[in-house]
Amino acid sequence: MRNPLLASAVVVMTTAALAACGSSADGNGPEAAGAQRPAASGPAVPGPSASTPTPPATPSAGEPEEPAAGPSAPATGPKTPSDAITPATGTFTKKQREYLRDRVPKGMDPAAVLQTGQETCDKLRYLVKADRDTAVGAIATEEIPDAAVAVAGLCPRHQDLVDEAAYAYPDGVHTGKRLRPGAYRSASPTAACSWQITGAGGKELSSGSSGTGTSRKITIPTSARTFTSTGCYAWLPEGAKG
């Protein structure tokens, strides 16, 4: 049994642990590459938001398709040219330079931007050790923002978490292309967790609750038109893609 209060507590404790002990290299930082880790001379500033990859979907018959959402645009404002990105001390690895490309605002210490991404990787590493479903749920609910960008650039070992989160459902109302048939399990539900699946014309196909806060399993059929979840934190796919 999981509880979102516990999930949030794990995220908070992870952040506190990182602040006390410092960000670890997670096997991908400057230390792991044999280079001196650059020191951030300013506050950590997250890079531009990146959307989790939109998973494939099967449109329902007769239902108009929604336009696919494109990737998030980079943050506005002038950026430091790639060849001018240098740390105050030490050096950046090739992987780190690739991550920082088009992500460092002019006048910003690139080490601060890098530190934000590395801290994201560290949070995922700690969460996976505590509970893998909580780690996936934290990505799906965006409790850990920009996880896909950080993972792709700095800690690809966690790509499986991002891939699974792309097929997960956070609490809310899901319709159209965001609705995919398959089997799902609830991660960290509260005692007030409830859900409803409706079909054409708003006809209820199934509904339920988890009054004890225990994880439940549901199946979203191909005839579903809307899936609504409240207090369940996130629904993770059973299998690679649900």
PDB file of C-alpha atoms in Angstrom:
ATOM      1  CA  MET A   1       0.000   0.000   0.000  1.00  0.00           C
ATOM      2  CA  ARG A   2       1.242   3.401  -0.886  1.00  0.00           C
ATOM      3  CA  ASN A   3       0.026   6.838   0.089  1.00  0.00           C
ATOM      4  CA  PRO A   4       0.603  10.126  -1.782  1.00  0.00           C
ATOM      5  CA  LEU A   5       1.425  11.820   1.510  1.00  0.00           C
ATOM      6  CA  LEU A   6       4.226   9.279   1.846  1.00  0.00           C
ATOM      7  CA  ALA A   7       5.188   9.844  -1.777  1.00  0.00           C
ATOM      8  CA  SER A   8       5.387  13.596  -1.226  1.00  0.00           C
ATOM      9  CA  ALA A   9       7.298  13.046   1.997  1.00  0.00           C
ATOM     10  CA  VAL A  10       9.820  10.906   0.138  1.00  0.00           C
ATOM     11  CA  VAL A  11      10.304  13.670  -2.423  1.00  0.00           C
ATOM     12  CA  VAL A  12      10.737  16.265   0.352  1.00  0.00           C
ATOM     13  CA  MET A  13      13.152  14.063   2.314  1.00  0.00           C
ATOM     14  CA  THR A  14      15.092  13.358  -0.854  1.00  0.00           C
ATOM     15  CA  THR A  15      15.456  17.079  -1.529  1.00  0.00           C
ATOM     16  CA  ALA A  16      16.536  17.684   2.072  1.00  0.00           C
ATOM     17  CA  ALA A  17      19.087  14.874   1.863  1.00  0.00           C
ATOM     18  CA  LEU A  18      20.513  16.313  -1.334  1.00  0.00           C
ATOM     19  CA  ALA A  19      20.752  19.774   0.217  1.00  0.00           C
ATOM     20  CA  ALA A  20      22.583  18.367   3.243  1.00  0.00           C
ATOM     21  CA  CYS A  21      24.927  16.044   1.407  1.00  0.00           C
ATOM     22  CA  GLY A  22      25.319  17.886  -1.889  1.00  0.00           C
ATOM     23  CA  SER A  23      24.343  16.657  -5.328  1.00  0.00           C
ATOM     24  CA  SER A  24      25.917  13.326  -6.238  1.00  0.00           C
ATOM     25  CA  ALA A  25      27.357  12.594  -9.661  1.00  0.00           C
ATOM     26  CA  ASP A  26      24.945   9.621 -10.185  1.00  0.00           C
ATOM     27  CA  GLY A  27      27.575   8.129 -12.432  1.00  0.00           C
ATOM     28  CA  ASN A  28      27.138  10.878 -14.998  1.00  0.00           C
ATOM     29  CA  GLY A  29      28.497  14.050 -13.358  1.00  0.00           C
ATOM     30  CA  PRO A  30      31.878  15.693 -13.766  1.00  0.00           C
ATOM     31  CA  GLU A  31      33.469  13.542 -11.077  1.00  0.00           C
ATOM     32  CA  ALA A  32      32.401  10.366 -12.855  1.00  0.00           C
ATOM     33  CA  ALA A  33      34.005  11.649 -16.036  1.00  0.00           C
ATOM     34  CA  GLY A  34      37.238  12.478 -14.244  1.00  0.00           C
ATOM     35  CA  ALA A  35      36.664  16.211 -14.395  1.00  0.00           C
ATOM     36  CA  GLN A  36      36.316  18.701 -11.560  1.00  0.00           C
ATOM     37  CA  ARG A  37      32.702  19.521 -10.826  1.00  0.00           C
ATOM     38  CA  PRO A  38      31.975  23.204 -11.597  1.00  0.00           C
ATOM     39  CA  ALA A  39      30.821  25.270  -8.644  1.00  0.00           C
ATOM     40  CA  ALA A  40      27.545  27.133  -9.035  1.00  0.00           C
ATOM     41  CA  SER A  41      28.088  30.806  -8.291  1.00  0.00           C
ATOM     42  CA  GLY A  42      24.390  31.669  -8.383  1.00  0.00           C
ATOM     43  CA  PRO A  43      21.017  30.124  -7.522  1.00  0.00           C
ATOM     44  CA  ALA A  44      19.975  27.036  -9.456  1.00  0.00           C
ATOM     45  CA  VAL A  45      17.719  27.983 -12.337  1.00  0.00           C
ATOM     46  CA  PRO A  46      15.760  25.225 -14.082  1.00  0.00           C
ATOM     47  CA  GLY A  47      16.037  24.996 -17.825  1.00  0.00           C
ATOM     48  CA  PRO A  48      13.116  25.261 -20.224  1.00  0.00           C
ATOM     49  CA  SER A  49      10.260  22.889 -19.695  1.00  0.00           C
ATOM     50  CA  ALA A  50      10.198  19.762 -21.828  1.00  0.00           C
ATOM     51  CA  SER A  51       7.061  17.730 -22.359  1.00  0.00           C
ATOM     52  CA  THR A  52       7.086  14.005 -21.687  1.00  0.00           C
ATOM     53  CA  PRO A  53       7.010  12.215 -25.074  1.00  0.00           C
ATOM     54  CA  THR A  54       3.402  11.780 -26.227  1.00  0.00           C
ATOM     55  CA  PRO A  55       2.722   8.037 -26.391  1.00  0.00           C
ATOM     56  CA  PRO A  56       0.879   6.511 -29.351  1.00  0.00           C
ATOM     57  CA  ALA A  57      -2.885   6.423 -29.106  1.00  0.00           C
ATOM     58  CA  THR A  58      -5.733   4.738 -30.921  1.00  0.00           C
ATOM     59  CA  PRO A  59      -8.527   7.246 -31.689  1.00  0.00           C
ATOM     60  CA  SER A  60     -12.028   5.950 -31.052  1.00  0.00           C
ATOM     61  CA  ALA A  61     -14.197   5.379 -34.074  1.00  0.00           C
ATOM     62  CA  GLY A  62     -16.145   8.452 -35.051  1.00  0.00           C
ATOM     63  CA  GLU A  63     -14.329  10.641 -32.589  1.00  0.00           C
ATOM     64  CA  PRO A  64     -12.488  13.646 -34.024  1.00  0.00           C
ATOM     65  CA  GLU A  65      -8.791  13.551 -33.382  1.00  0.00           C
ATOM     66  CA  GLU A  66      -7.252  16.164 -31.157  1.00  0.00           C
ATOM     67  CA  PRO A  67      -4.194  17.965 -32.496  1.00  0.00           C
ATOM     68  CA  ALA A  68      -1.020  16.425 -31.129  1.00  0.00           C
ATOM     69  CA  ALA A  69       0.798  18.646 -28.685  1.00  0.00           C
ATOM     70  CA  GLY A  70       4.234  19.682 -29.858  1.00  0.00           C
ATOM     71  CA  PRO A  71       7.334  19.874 -27.694  1.00  0.00           C
ATOM     72  CA  SER A  72       7.644  22.747 -25.278  1.00  0.00           C
ATOM     73  CA  ALA A  73       9.393  25.740 -26.733  1.00  0.00           C
ATOM     74  CA  PRO A  74      12.729  26.736 -25.206  1.00  0.00           C
ATOM     75  CA  ALA A  75      12.634  29.546 -22.682  1.00  0.00           C
ATOM     76  CA  THR A  76      12.580  32.939 -24.334  1.00  0.00           C
ATOM     77  CA  GLY A  77      15.488  35.329 -24.155  1.00  0.00           C
ATOM     78  CA  PRO A  78      19.047  35.292 -25.500  1.00  0.00           C
ATOM     79  CA  LYS A  79      21.153  32.232 -24.716  1.00  0.00           C
ATOM     80  CA  THR A  80      24.871  31.826 -24.227  1.00  0.00           C
ATOM     81  CA  PRO A  81      26.427  30.371 -27.415  1.00  0.00           C
ATOM     82  CA  SER A  82      27.496  26.746 -27.003  1.00  0.00           C
ATOM     83  CA  ASP A  83      31.161  27.541 -27.633  1.00  0.00           C
ATOM     84  CA  ALA A  84      31.054  30.177 -24.889  1.00  0.00           C
ATOM     85  CA  ILE A  85      29.661  27.905 -22.170  1.00  0.00           C
ATOM     86  CA  THR A  86      32.484  27.479 -19.680  1.00  0.00           C
ATOM     87  CA  PRO A  87      32.447  26.845 -15.909  1.00  0.00           C
ATOM     88  CA  ALA A  88      34.059  29.178 -13.419  1.00  0.00           C
ATOM     89  CA  THR A  89      36.301  26.264 -12.412  1.00  0.00           C
ATOM     90  CA  GLY A  90      37.000  22.842 -13.867  1.00  0.00           C
ATOM     91  CA  THR A  91      35.606  21.636 -17.170  1.00  0.00           C
ATOM     92  CA  PHE A  92      32.365  20.320 -18.626  1.00  0.00           C
ATOM     93  CA  THR A  93      32.131  16.851 -20.150  1.00  0.00           C
ATOM     94  CA  LYS A  94      30.793  16.389 -23.675  1.00  0.00           C
ATOM     95  CA  LYS A  95      27.492  15.078 -22.283  1.00  0.00           C
ATOM     96  CA  GLN A  96      27.123  18.090 -20.009  1.00  0.00           C
ATOM     97  CA  ARG A  97      27.812  20.498 -22.873  1.00  0.00           C
ATOM     98  CA  GLU A  98      25.117  18.805 -24.917  1.00  0.00           C
ATOM     99  CA  TYR A  99      22.675  19.169 -22.014  1.00  0.00           C
ATOM    100  CA  LEU A 100      23.513  22.867 -21.608  1.00  0.00           C
ATOM    101  CA  ARG A 101      23.115  23.675 -25.318  1.00  0.00           C
ATOM    102  CA  ASP A 102      20.466  26.409 -25.731  1.00  0.00           C
ATOM    103  CA  ARG A 103      19.617  26.193 -22.023  1.00  0.00           C
ATOM    104  CA  VAL A 104      21.879  28.820 -20.438  1.00  0.00           C
ATOM    105  CA  PRO A 105      20.492  32.377 -20.403  1.00  0.00           C
ATOM    106  CA  LYS A 106      23.074  35.060 -21.057  1.00  0.00           C
ATOM    107  CA  GLY A 107      24.669  36.214 -17.834  1.00  0.00           C
ATOM    108  CA  MET A 108      23.737  32.991 -16.027  1.00  0.00           C
ATOM    109  CA  ASP A 109      26.365  30.687 -14.531  1.00  0.00           C
ATOM    110  CA  PRO A 110      26.060  27.488 -16.614  1.00  0.00           C
ATOM    111  CA  ALA A 111      27.061  25.429 -13.570  1.00  0.00           C
ATOM    112  CA  ALA A 112      23.821  26.533 -11.879  1.00  0.00           C
ATOM    113  CA  VAL A 113      21.765  25.224 -14.795  1.00  0.00           C
ATOM    114  CA  LEU A 114      23.732  21.984 -14.782  1.00  0.00           C
ATOM    115  CA  GLN A 115      23.244  21.618 -11.040  1.00  0.00           C
ATOM    116  CA  THR A 116      19.469  21.801 -11.428  1.00  0.00           C
ATOM    117  CA  GLY A 117      19.500  18.951 -13.931  1.00  0.00           C
ATOM    118  CA  GLN A 118      21.855  16.882 -11.814  1.00  0.00           C
ATOM    119  CA  GLU A 119      19.664  17.368  -8.732  1.00  0.00           C
ATOM    120  CA  THR A 120      16.723  15.997 -10.739  1.00  0.00           C
ATOM    121  CA  CYS A 121      18.768  12.889 -11.520  1.00  0.00           C
ATOM    122  CA  ASP A 122      19.724  12.553  -7.859  1.00  0.00           C
ATOM    123  CA  LYS A 123      16.082  12.785  -6.741  1.00  0.00           C
ATOM    124  CA  LEU A 124      15.121  10.009  -9.143  1.00  0.00           C
ATOM    125  CA  ARG A 125      17.994   7.844  -7.948  1.00  0.00           C
ATOM    126  CA  TYR A 126      16.919   8.193  -4.314  1.00  0.00           C
ATOM    127  CA  LEU A 127      13.231   7.672  -5.117  1.00  0.00           C
ATOM    128  CA  VAL A 128      13.915   4.496  -7.100  1.00  0.00           C
ATOM    129  CA  LYS A 129      15.684   3.041  -4.070  1.00  0.00           C
ATOM    130  CA  ALA A 130      12.713   3.927  -1.841  1.00  0.00           C
ATOM    131  CA  ASP A 131       9.900   2.916  -4.199  1.00  0.00           C
ATOM    132  CA  ARG A 132      10.009   2.661  -7.991  1.00  0.00           C
ATOM    133  CA  ASP A 133       6.286   3.358  -8.462  1.00  0.00           C
ATOM    134  CA  THR A 134       6.667   6.583  -6.481  1.00  0.00           C
ATOM    135  CA  ALA A 135       9.500   7.642  -8.794  1.00  0.00           C
ATOM    136  CA  VAL A 136       7.387   7.006 -11.898  1.00  0.00           C
ATOM    137  CA  GLY A 137       4.400   8.744 -10.306  1.00  0.00           C
ATOM    138  CA  ALA A 138       6.511  11.794  -9.425  1.00  0.00           C
ATOM    139  CA  ILE A 139       7.428  12.142 -13.105  1.00  0.00           C
ATOM    140  CA  ALA A 140       3.861  11.568 -14.338  1.00  0.00           C
ATOM    141  CA  THR A 141       2.404  14.129 -11.918  1.00  0.00           C
ATOM    142  CA  GLU A 142       5.288  16.560 -12.611  1.00  0.00           C
ATOM    143  CA  GLU A 143       6.242  16.673  -8.936  1.00  0.00           C
ATOM    144  CA  ILE A 144       9.704  16.360 -10.462  1.00  0.00           C
ATOM    145  CA  PRO A 145       9.521  18.820 -13.396  1.00  0.00           C
ATOM    146  CA  ASP A 146      11.634  18.568 -16.554  1.00  0.00           C
ATOM    147  CA  ALA A 147      12.604  15.009 -15.654  1.00  0.00           C
ATOM    148  CA  ALA A 148      12.603  13.855 -19.290  1.00  0.00           C
ATOM    149  CA  VAL A 149      15.171  16.499 -20.296  1.00  0.00           C
ATOM    150  CA  ALA A 150      17.462  15.815 -17.348  1.00  0.00           C
ATOM    151  CA  VAL A 151      17.305  12.054 -17.837  1.00  0.00           C
ATOM    152  CA  ALA A 152      17.995  12.243 -21.562  1.00  0.00           C
ATOM    153  CA  GLY A 153      20.967  14.528 -21.085  1.00  0.00           C
ATOM    154  CA  LEU A 154      22.488  13.533 -17.752  1.00  0.00           C
ATOM    155  CA  CYS A 155      21.202  10.218 -16.384  1.00  0.00           C
ATOM    156  CA  PRO A 156      19.934   7.956 -19.209  1.00  0.00           C
ATOM    157  CA  ARG A 157      19.968   5.009 -16.801  1.00  0.00           C
ATOM    158  CA  HIS A 158      16.557   6.283 -15.630  1.00  0.00           C
ATOM    159  CA  GLN A 159      15.019   6.432 -19.108  1.00  0.00           C
ATOM    160  CA  ASP A 160      12.771   3.479 -18.248  1.00  0.00           C
ATOM    161  CA  LEU A 161      11.080   5.619 -15.581  1.00  0.00           C
ATOM    162  CA  VAL A 162      10.372   8.396 -18.079  1.00  0.00           C
ATOM    163  CA  ASP A 163       9.102   5.893 -20.652  1.00  0.00           C
ATOM    164  CA  GLU A 164       6.681   4.345 -18.161  1.00  0.00           C
ATOM    165  CA  ALA A 165       5.502   7.728 -16.924  1.00  0.00           C
ATOM    166  CA  ALA A 166       4.604   8.655 -20.513  1.00  0.00           C
ATOM    167  CA  TYR A 167       1.855   6.012 -20.360  1.00  0.00           C
ATOM    168  CA  ALA A 168       0.686   6.842 -16.828  1.00  0.00           C
ATOM    169  CA  TYR A 169      -2.368   8.829 -15.760  1.00  0.00           C
ATOM    170  CA  PRO A 170      -2.064  11.445 -12.997  1.00  0.00           C
ATOM    171  CA  ASP A 171      -5.257  12.417 -11.176  1.00  0.00           C
ATOM    172  CA  GLY A 172      -7.609  14.388 -13.392  1.00  0.00           C
ATOM    173  CA  VAL A 173      -9.891  13.988 -16.401  1.00  0.00           C
ATOM    174  CA  HIS A 174      -8.464  12.217 -19.443  1.00  0.00           C
ATOM    175  CA  THR A 175     -10.144  12.132 -22.857  1.00  0.00           C
ATOM    176  CA  GLY A 176      -9.279  11.850 -26.547  1.00  0.00           C
ATOM    177  CA  LYS A 177      -5.649  11.097 -27.299  1.00  0.00           C
ATOM    178  CA  ARG A 178      -4.838  11.101 -23.599  1.00  0.00           C
ATOM    179  CA  LEU A 179      -7.057   8.056 -23.157  1.00  0.00           C
ATOM    180  CA  ARG A 180      -5.461   4.700 -23.963  1.00  0.00           C
ATOM    181  CA  PRO A 181      -6.991   1.240 -23.500  1.00  0.00           C
ATOM    182  CA  GLY A 182      -5.119  -1.116 -21.203  1.00  0.00           C
ATOM    183  CA  ALA A 183      -4.596  -2.331 -17.639  1.00  0.00           C
ATOM    184  CA  TYR A 184      -3.402   0.074 -14.943  1.00  0.00           C
ATOM    185  CA  ARG A 185      -2.602   0.024 -11.219  1.00  0.00           C
ATOM    186  CA  SER A 186      -2.927   2.909  -8.782  1.00  0.00           C
ATOM    187  CA  ALA A 187       0.253   4.211  -7.165  1.00  0.00           C
ATOM    188  CA  SER A 188       0.052   5.839  -3.712  1.00  0.00           C
ATOM    189  CA  PRO A 189      -3.747   6.152  -3.495  1.00  0.00           C
ATOM    190  CA  THR A 190      -5.389   7.928  -0.577  1.00  0.00           C
ATOM    191  CA  ALA A 191      -8.373   6.584   1.311  1.00  0.00           C
ATOM    192  CA  ALA A 192     -10.426   8.990  -0.859  1.00  0.00           C
ATOM    193  CA  CYS A 193      -9.190   7.488  -4.152  1.00  0.00           C
ATOM    194  CA  SER A 194     -12.028   7.115  -6.667  1.00  0.00           C
ATOM    195  CA  TRP A 195     -12.336   6.739 -10.433  1.00  0.00           C
ATOM    196  CA  GLN A 196     -14.918   6.536 -13.179  1.00  0.00           C
ATOM    197  CA  ILE A 197     -14.774   5.355 -16.792  1.00  0.00           C
ATOM    198  CA  THR A 198     -17.482   6.499 -19.187  1.00  0.00           C
ATOM    199  CA  GLY A 199     -18.271   5.658 -22.775  1.00  0.00           C
ATOM    200  CA  ALA A 200     -20.240   7.265 -25.580  1.00  0.00           C
ATOM    201  CA  GLY A 201     -22.979   9.608 -24.399  1.00  0.00           C
ATOM    202  CA  GLY A 202     -21.518   9.706 -20.889  1.00  0.00           C
ATOM    203  CA  LYS A 203     -22.638   6.140 -20.121  1.00  0.00           C
ATOM    204  CA  GLU A 204     -20.776   4.788 -17.086  1.00  0.00           C
ATOM    205  CA  LEU A 205     -18.724   1.714 -17.954  1.00  0.00           C
ATOM    206  CA  SER A 206     -17.118   1.213 -14.562  1.00  0.00           C
ATOM    207  CA  SER A 207     -16.237   3.065 -11.376  1.00  0.00           C
ATOM    208  CA  GLY A 208     -14.806   2.362  -7.975  1.00  0.00           C
ATOM    209  CA  SER A 209     -12.873   3.550  -4.973  1.00  0.00           C
ATOM    210  CA  SER A 210     -10.092   2.497  -2.639  1.00  0.00           C
ATOM    211  CA  GLY A 211     -11.438   3.391   0.779  1.00  0.00           C
ATOM    212  CA  THR A 212      -8.540   1.659   2.515  1.00  0.00           C
ATOM    213  CA  GLY A 213      -5.867   3.375   0.437  1.00  0.00           C
ATOM    214  CA  THR A 214      -4.706   0.082  -1.057  1.00  0.00           C
ATOM    215  CA  SER A 215      -3.562  -0.125  -4.658  1.00  0.00           C
ATOM    216  CA  ARG A 216      -6.245  -1.147  -7.140  1.00  0.00           C
ATOM    217  CA  LYS A 217      -6.175  -2.395 -10.715  1.00  0.00           C
ATOM    218  CA  ILE A 218      -8.490  -1.266 -13.508  1.00  0.00           C
ATOM    219  CA  THR A 219      -8.915  -1.914 -17.209  1.00  0.00           C
ATOM    220  CA  ILE A 220      -9.733   0.903 -19.602  1.00  0.00           C
ATOM    221  CA  PRO A 221     -11.652  -0.624 -22.532  1.00  0.00           C
ATOM    222  CA  THR A 222     -11.469   0.512 -26.141  1.00  0.00           C
ATOM    223  CA  SER A 223     -15.050   1.820 -25.817  1.00  0.00           C
ATOM    224  CA  ALA A 224     -14.023   4.307 -23.114  1.00  0.00           C
ATOM    225  CA  ARG A 225     -14.352   8.007 -23.855  1.00  0.00           C
ATOM    226  CA  THR A 226     -13.412   9.568 -20.508  1.00  0.00           C
ATOM    227  CA  PHE A 227     -11.413   8.434 -17.492  1.00  0.00           C
ATOM    228  CA  THR A 228     -11.615  10.485 -14.292  1.00  0.00           C
ATOM    229  CA  SER A 229      -9.417   9.929 -11.249  1.00  0.00           C
ATOM    230  CA  THR A 230      -9.401  11.697  -7.871  1.00  0.00           C
ATOM    231  CA  GLY A 231      -7.153  11.057  -4.884  1.00  0.00           C
ATOM    232  CA  CYS A 232      -5.323   8.166  -6.565  1.00  0.00           C
ATOM    233  CA  TYR A 233      -2.095  10.114  -7.298  1.00  0.00           C
ATOM    234  CA  ALA A 234      -1.238   8.256 -10.501  1.00  0.00           C
ATOM    235  CA  TRP A 235      -2.169   5.165 -12.476  1.00  0.00           C
ATOM    236  CA  LEU A 236       0.751   3.229 -13.895  1.00  0.00           C
ATOM    237  CA  PRO A 237       0.543   0.858 -16.860  1.00  0.00           C
ATOM    238  CA  GLU A 238       0.622  -2.882 -16.271  1.00  0.00           C
ATOM    239  CA  GLY A 239       3.323  -3.942 -18.704  1.00  0.00           C
ATOM    240  CA  ALA A 240       5.578  -1.774 -20.855  1.00  0.00           C
ATOM    241  CA  LYS A 241       2.762   0.260 -22.401  1.00  0.00           C
ATOM    242  CA  GLY A 242      -0.306  -0.719 -20.502  1.00  0.00           C
TER     243      GLY A 242
END
